[in-house]
Amino acid sequence: MRTRRQVLALAFAAAAAAATVSLSARAQVLRNIPATAPAAQLTVNSANTGTLSTGSTGLVRILLLGFGSSSADIRFAPGVRILSLDGRLLPPGSVVGQTFKVRYQLDLYQQLLTAWVVSDEDYKAAVAAQAQSPSQ
């Protein structure tokens, strides 16, 4: 038979183990960013508009921004999703004036549909991959 103290100690140990597992699960956010999603810097100007600064990213720059331009104003699609590094949804109205390094997708009307905020290392890797891509 176990004493009350042993039962409480086991319950506490189980709760601590469960908390550790849930914390480690939160730290590892699994995000599926399409390989074709270009990289850019997104500045949120209002709840409906932003500015994409792409630098020299080839075909995306030519199609979206025009020749000789490295940034363009862009409208947000209805239901736009801006996802933070830890997978949380950032409402555009709450991040007005902020700039993020993102990988993004546009809808059929060339409006921003989804933007994934990425780390500096991921952003640099995506820009390097875009620069070396033969299709761009």
Coordinates of N, CA and C in Angstrom, one line a residue:
M1 N 0.8 -1.2 0.0 CA 0.0 0.0 0.0 C 0.9 1.2 0.0
R2 N 0.4 2.2 -0.7 CA 1.2 3.4 -0.8 C 0.6 4.4 0.2
T3 N 1.5 5.2 0.7 CA 1.0 6.2 1.6 C 0.5 7.4 0.9
R4 N -0.1 8.3 1.6 CA -0.7 9.5 0.9 C 0.4 10.4 0.3
R5 N 1.6 10.4 1.0 CA 2.7 11.2 0.5 C 3.2 10.7 -0.8
Q6 N 3.3 9.4 -0.9 CA 3.8 8.7 -2.1 C 2.9 9.0 -3.3
V7 N 1.6 8.9 -3.0 CA 0.6 9.1 -4.1 C 0.7 10.6 -4.5
L8 N 0.8 11.5 -3.6 CA 0.9 12.9 -4.0 C 2.2 13.1 -4.8
A9 N 3.3 12.5 -4.4 CA 4.6 12.7 -5.1 C 4.5 12.1 -6.5
L10 N 3.8 11.0 -6.7 CA 3.6 10.4 -8.0 C 2.7 11.3 -8.9
A11 N 1.7 11.8 -8.3 CA 0.8 12.7 -9.0 C 1.5 14.0 -9.5
F12 N 2.3 14.5 -8.6 CA 3.1 15.7 -8.9 C 4.1 15.4 -10.0
A13 N 4.8 14.3 -10.0 CA 5.7 13.9 -11.0 C 5.0 13.7 -12.3
A14 N 3.9 13.1 -12.3 CA 3.1 12.9 -13.6 C 2.7 14.3 -14.2
A15 N 2.3 15.2 -13.3 CA 1.9 16.5 -13.8 C 3.1 17.3 -14.3
A16 N 4.2 17.2 -13.7 CA 5.4 17.8 -14.2 C 5.9 17.3 -15.5
A17 N 5.8 16.0 -15.7 CA 6.1 15.3 -17.0 C 5.2 15.8 -18.1
A18 N 3.9 15.9 -17.8 CA 2.9 16.3 -18.8 C 3.2 17.8 -19.2
A19 N 3.5 18.6 -18.2 CA 3.8 20.0 -18.5 C 5.1 20.1 -19.4
T20 N 6.1 19.3 -19.1 CA 7.3 19.3 -19.9 C 7.0 18.9 -21.3
V21 N 6.2 17.9 -21.5 CA 5.8 17.4 -22.8 C 5.1 18.5 -23.6
S22 N 4.1 19.2 -22.9 CA 3.3 20.2 -23.6 C 4.2 21.4 -24.0
L23 N 5.2 21.8 -23.1 CA 6.1 22.9 -23.4 C 7.0 22.5 -24.6
S24 N 7.5 21.3 -24.7 CA 8.3 21.0 -25.8 C 7.5 20.9 -27.1
A25 N 6.2 20.5 -27.0 CA 5.4 20.4 -28.2 C 5.1 21.8 -28.7
R26 N 5.0 22.8 -27.8 CA 4.8 24.2 -28.3 C 6.0 24.7 -28.9
A27 N 7.1 24.4 -28.5 CA 8.4 24.9 -29.0 C 8.6 24.4 -30.5
Q28 N 8.1 23.3 -30.8 CA 8.3 22.7 -32.2 C 7.0 22.9 -33.0
V29 N 6.9 24.1 -33.7 CA 5.8 24.4 -34.5 C 6.1 23.8 -35.9
L30 N 5.2 23.0 -36.4 CA 5.3 22.5 -37.7 C 4.5 23.3 -38.7
R31 N 5.3 24.0 -39.6 CA 4.6 24.8 -40.6 C 4.9 24.3 -42.0
N32 N 3.9 24.2 -42.8 CA 4.1 23.7 -44.2 C 4.1 24.9 -45.1
I33 N 5.3 25.5 -45.4 CA 5.4 26.6 -46.3 C 5.8 26.0 -47.7
P34 N 5.0 26.3 -48.7 CA 5.3 25.8 -50.0 C 6.6 26.2 -50.5
A35 N 7.3 25.3 -51.2 CA 8.6 25.6 -51.8 C 8.6 26.7 -52.8
T36 N 7.4 26.9 -53.4 CA 7.3 28.0 -54.4 C 7.0 29.4 -53.8
A37 N 6.8 29.4 -52.5 CA 6.4 30.7 -51.9 C 7.6 31.6 -51.9
P38 N 7.5 32.8 -52.6 CA 8.7 33.7 -52.6 C 8.9 34.4 -51.3
A39 N 10.1 35.0 -51.1 CA 10.4 35.7 -49.9 C 10.4 37.2 -50.2
A40 N 10.0 37.9 -49.2 CA 9.9 39.4 -49.3 C 9.8 40.0 -47.9
Q41 N 9.9 41.3 -47.8 CA 9.7 42.0 -46.6 C 8.3 42.6 -46.7
L42 N 7.4 42.3 -45.7 CA 6.1 42.8 -45.7 C 5.9 43.9 -44.7
T43 N 5.5 45.1 -45.1 CA 5.2 46.2 -44.2 C 3.7 46.3 -44.2
V44 N 3.0 46.2 -43.1 CA 1.6 46.3 -43.0 C 1.2 47.8 -42.8
N45 N 0.6 48.3 -43.9 CA 0.3 49.8 -43.9 C -1.1 50.0 -43.2
S46 N -2.0 49.2 -43.4 CA -3.3 49.3 -42.8 C -3.9 47.9 -42.7
A47 N -5.1 47.7 -42.2 CA -5.7 46.4 -42.1 C -6.0 45.8 -43.5
N48 N -6.0 46.6 -44.5 CA -6.3 46.1 -45.9 C -5.1 46.1 -46.9
T49 N -4.0 46.8 -46.5 CA -3.0 47.0 -47.5 C -1.6 46.8 -46.8
G50 N -0.6 46.6 -47.7 CA 0.7 46.5 -47.2 C 1.7 46.7 -48.3
T51 N 3.0 46.7 -48.0 CA 4.0 46.9 -49.0 C 4.9 45.7 -49.0
L52 N 5.1 45.1 -50.2 CA 6.1 44.0 -50.4 C 7.3 44.6 -51.0
S53 N 8.5 44.3 -50.3 CA 9.8 44.7 -50.8 C 10.5 43.4 -51.1
T54 N 10.8 43.2 -52.4 CA 11.4 41.9 -52.8 C 12.8 42.0 -53.1
G55 N 13.4 43.2 -53.4 CA 14.7 43.2 -53.9 C 14.8 42.7 -55.3
S56 N 15.8 41.9 -55.6 CA 15.9 41.4 -56.9 C 15.6 39.9 -56.9
T57 N 14.3 39.6 -57.0 CA 13.9 38.1 -56.9 C 13.3 37.7 -58.3
G58 N 13.8 38.1 -59.4 CA 13.5 37.6 -60.7 C 12.1 37.7 -61.1
L59 N 11.5 36.6 -61.6 CA 10.2 36.7 -62.2 C 9.1 37.2 -61.4
V60 N 9.2 36.9 -60.1 CA 8.1 37.5 -59.2 C 8.2 39.0 -59.2
R61 N 9.4 39.5 -59.2 CA 9.6 41.0 -59.2 C 9.1 41.5 -60.5
I62 N 9.3 40.9 -61.6 CA 8.8 41.3 -62.9 C 7.3 41.3 -63.0
L63 N 6.7 40.2 -62.6 CA 5.2 40.1 -62.7 C 4.5 40.9 -61.7
L64 N 4.9 41.0 -60.5 CA 4.2 41.6 -59.4 C 4.5 43.1 -59.4
L65 N 5.8 43.5 -59.5 CA 6.2 44.8 -59.2 C 6.5 45.7 -60.5
G66 N 6.7 45.0 -61.6 CA 7.1 45.8 -62.8 C 8.6 45.9 -62.9
F67 N 9.1 46.3 -64.0 CA 10.5 46.4 -64.2 C 11.1 47.5 -63.4
G68 N 12.2 47.3 -62.8 CA 13.0 48.4 -62.1 C 12.4 48.8 -60.8
S69 N 11.5 48.0 -60.3 CA 10.9 48.4 -59.0 C 11.2 47.3 -58.0
S70 N 11.5 47.6 -56.7 CA 11.8 46.6 -55.7 C 10.8 46.5 -54.7
S71 N 9.7 47.4 -54.7 CA 8.6 47.3 -53.8 C 7.3 47.7 -54.4
A72 N 6.3 47.2 -53.9 CA 4.9 47.6 -54.4 C 3.9 47.5 -53.3
D73 N 2.9 48.4 -53.4 CA 1.8 48.3 -52.5 C 0.9 47.1 -52.9
I74 N 0.4 46.4 -52.0 CA -0.4 45.2 -52.3 C -1.7 45.2 -51.4
R75 N -2.8 44.8 -51.9 CA -4.0 44.6 -51.1 C -4.0 43.3 -50.5
F76 N -4.7 43.2 -49.4 CA -4.9 41.9 -48.7 C -6.2 41.2 -49.1
A77 N -6.1 40.0 -49.4 CA -7.3 39.2 -49.8 C -8.2 39.1 -48.6
P78 N -9.5 38.9 -48.8 CA -10.4 38.6 -47.7 C -9.9 37.4 -47.0
G79 N -9.8 37.4 -45.7 CA -9.3 36.3 -44.9 C -7.8 36.1 -44.9
V80 N -7.1 37.1 -45.2 CA -5.6 37.0 -45.2 C -5.1 36.5 -43.9
R81 N -4.1 35.6 -44.0 CA -3.5 35.0 -42.9 C -2.0 35.4 -42.8
I82 N -1.6 36.1 -41.7 CA -0.2 36.4 -41.4 C 0.1 35.5 -40.2
L83 N 1.0 34.5 -40.4 CA 1.3 33.5 -39.4 C 2.7 33.8 -38.8
S84 N 2.8 34.0 -37.5 CA 4.0 34.3 -36.8 C 4.9 33.1 -36.8
L85 N 6.1 33.3 -36.2 CA 7.1 32.2 -36.2 C 6.6 31.0 -35.4
D86 N 5.8 31.3 -34.4 CA 5.3 30.2 -33.5 C 3.9 29.7 -33.9
G87 N 3.5 30.1 -35.2 CA 2.3 29.6 -35.7 C 1.0 30.3 -35.3
R88 N 1.1 31.4 -34.6 CA -0.1 32.2 -34.2 C -0.5 33.1 -35.3
L89 N -1.8 33.3 -35.4 CA -2.4 34.2 -36.4 C -2.2 35.6 -36.0
L90 N -1.7 36.5 -36.8 CA -1.5 37.9 -36.5 C -2.5 38.7 -37.3
P91 N -3.6 39.2 -36.6 CA -4.6 40.0 -37.3 C -3.9 41.2 -37.9
P92 N -4.1 41.5 -39.2 CA -3.4 42.7 -39.9 C -3.7 44.0 -39.2
G93 N -4.9 44.2 -38.6 CA -5.1 45.4 -37.9 C -4.3 45.6 -36.6
S94 N -3.8 44.5 -36.1 CA -3.0 44.7 -34.8 C -1.5 44.8 -35.1
V95 N -1.1 44.7 -36.3 CA 0.4 44.8 -36.6 C 0.6 45.9 -37.6
V96 N -0.3 46.9 -37.7 CA -0.1 48.1 -38.6 C 1.2 48.8 -38.3
G97 N 2.0 49.1 -39.3 CA 3.3 49.8 -39.1 C 4.5 48.9 -38.9
Q98 N 4.2 47.6 -38.7 CA 5.3 46.7 -38.5 C 5.8 46.0 -39.8
T99 N 7.1 45.7 -39.8 CA 7.7 45.0 -41.0 C 8.2 43.6 -40.6
F100 N 7.9 42.7 -41.5 CA 8.2 41.3 -41.2 C 9.0 40.7 -42.5
K101 N 9.9 39.8 -42.2 CA 10.5 39.0 -43.3 C 9.6 37.8 -43.5
V102 N 9.0 37.6 -44.7 CA 8.0 36.6 -44.9 C 8.3 35.8 -46.2
R103 N 7.6 34.7 -46.2 CA 7.4 33.9 -47.5 C 5.9 34.1 -47.7
Y104 N 5.4 34.3 -48.9 CA 4.0 34.6 -49.1 C 3.4 33.9 -50.3
Q105 N 2.1 33.9 -50.3 CA 1.3 33.4 -51.5 C 0.3 34.4 -51.8
L106 N 0.1 34.6 -53.1 CA -1.0 35.5 -53.6 C -2.2 34.7 -54.1
D107 N -3.3 35.4 -54.2 CA -4.5 34.7 -54.7 C -4.6 35.0 -56.2
L108 N -5.6 34.6 -56.9 CA -5.8 34.8 -58.3 C -5.8 36.3 -58.7
Y109 N -6.2 37.1 -57.8 CA -6.3 38.6 -58.1 C -5.1 39.3 -57.7
Q110 N -4.0 38.6 -57.4 CA -2.7 39.2 -57.0 C -2.8 39.9 -55.6
Q111 N -3.7 39.4 -54.8 CA -3.8 40.0 -53.4 C -3.1 39.0 -52.5
L112 N -2.6 39.5 -51.4 CA -1.9 38.7 -50.4 C -2.9 37.8 -49.7
L113 N -2.6 36.5 -49.8 CA -3.5 35.5 -49.2 C -2.9 34.9 -47.9
T114 N -1.7 34.5 -48.0 CA -1.0 34.0 -46.8 C 0.4 34.5 -46.7
A115 N 0.9 34.9 -45.5 CA 2.2 35.3 -45.3 C 2.7 34.5 -44.1
W116 N 3.9 33.8 -44.2 CA 4.5 33.2 -43.1 C 5.7 34.0 -42.7
V117 N 5.7 34.5 -41.4 CA 6.9 35.2 -40.9 C 8.0 34.2 -40.7
V118 N 9.2 34.5 -41.2 CA 10.3 33.5 -41.1 C 11.5 34.2 -40.4
S119 N 12.4 33.4 -40.0 CA 13.6 33.9 -39.3 C 14.6 34.5 -40.3
D120 N 15.6 35.2 -39.8 CA 16.5 35.8 -40.7 C 17.3 34.8 -41.6
E121 N 17.6 33.6 -41.0 CA 18.3 32.6 -41.7 C 17.4 32.0 -42.8
D122 N 16.2 31.7 -42.5 CA 15.3 31.2 -43.5 C 15.0 32.2 -44.6
Y123 N 14.9 33.4 -44.3 CA 14.7 34.5 -45.3 C 15.9 34.5 -46.2
K124 N 17.1 34.5 -45.7 CA 18.3 34.6 -46.5 C 18.4 33.4 -47.4
A125 N 18.1 32.2 -46.9 CA 18.1 31.0 -47.7 C 17.1 31.0 -48.8
A126 N 15.9 31.5 -48.5 CA 14.9 31.6 -49.5 C 15.3 32.6 -50.6
V127 N 15.9 33.7 -50.2 CA 16.3 34.7 -51.2 C 17.4 34.1 -52.1
A128 N 18.3 33.4 -51.5 CA 19.4 32.8 -52.2 C 18.9 31.7 -53.2
A129 N 17.9 31.0 -52.7 CA 17.3 29.9 -53.6 C 16.6 30.6 -54.8
Q130 N 15.9 31.7 -54.5 CA 15.2 32.4 -55.6 C 16.2 32.9 -56.6
A131 N 17.3 33.4 -56.2 CA 18.3 34.0 -57.1 C 18.9 32.9 -57.9
Q132 N 19.0 31.7 -57.4 CA 19.7 30.6 -58.2 C 18.7 29.8 -59.0
S133 N 17.4 30.0 -58.8 CA 16.4 29.2 -59.5 C 16.4 29.5 -61.0
P134 N 16.5 28.5 -61.8 CA 16.6 28.7 -63.3 C 15.3 29.2 -63.9
S135 N 14.2 29.0 -63.2 CA 12.9 29.5 -63.8 C 12.7 31.0 -63.5
Q136 N 13.6 31.6 -62.7 CA 13.4 33.0 -62.4 C 14.7 33.7 -62.9

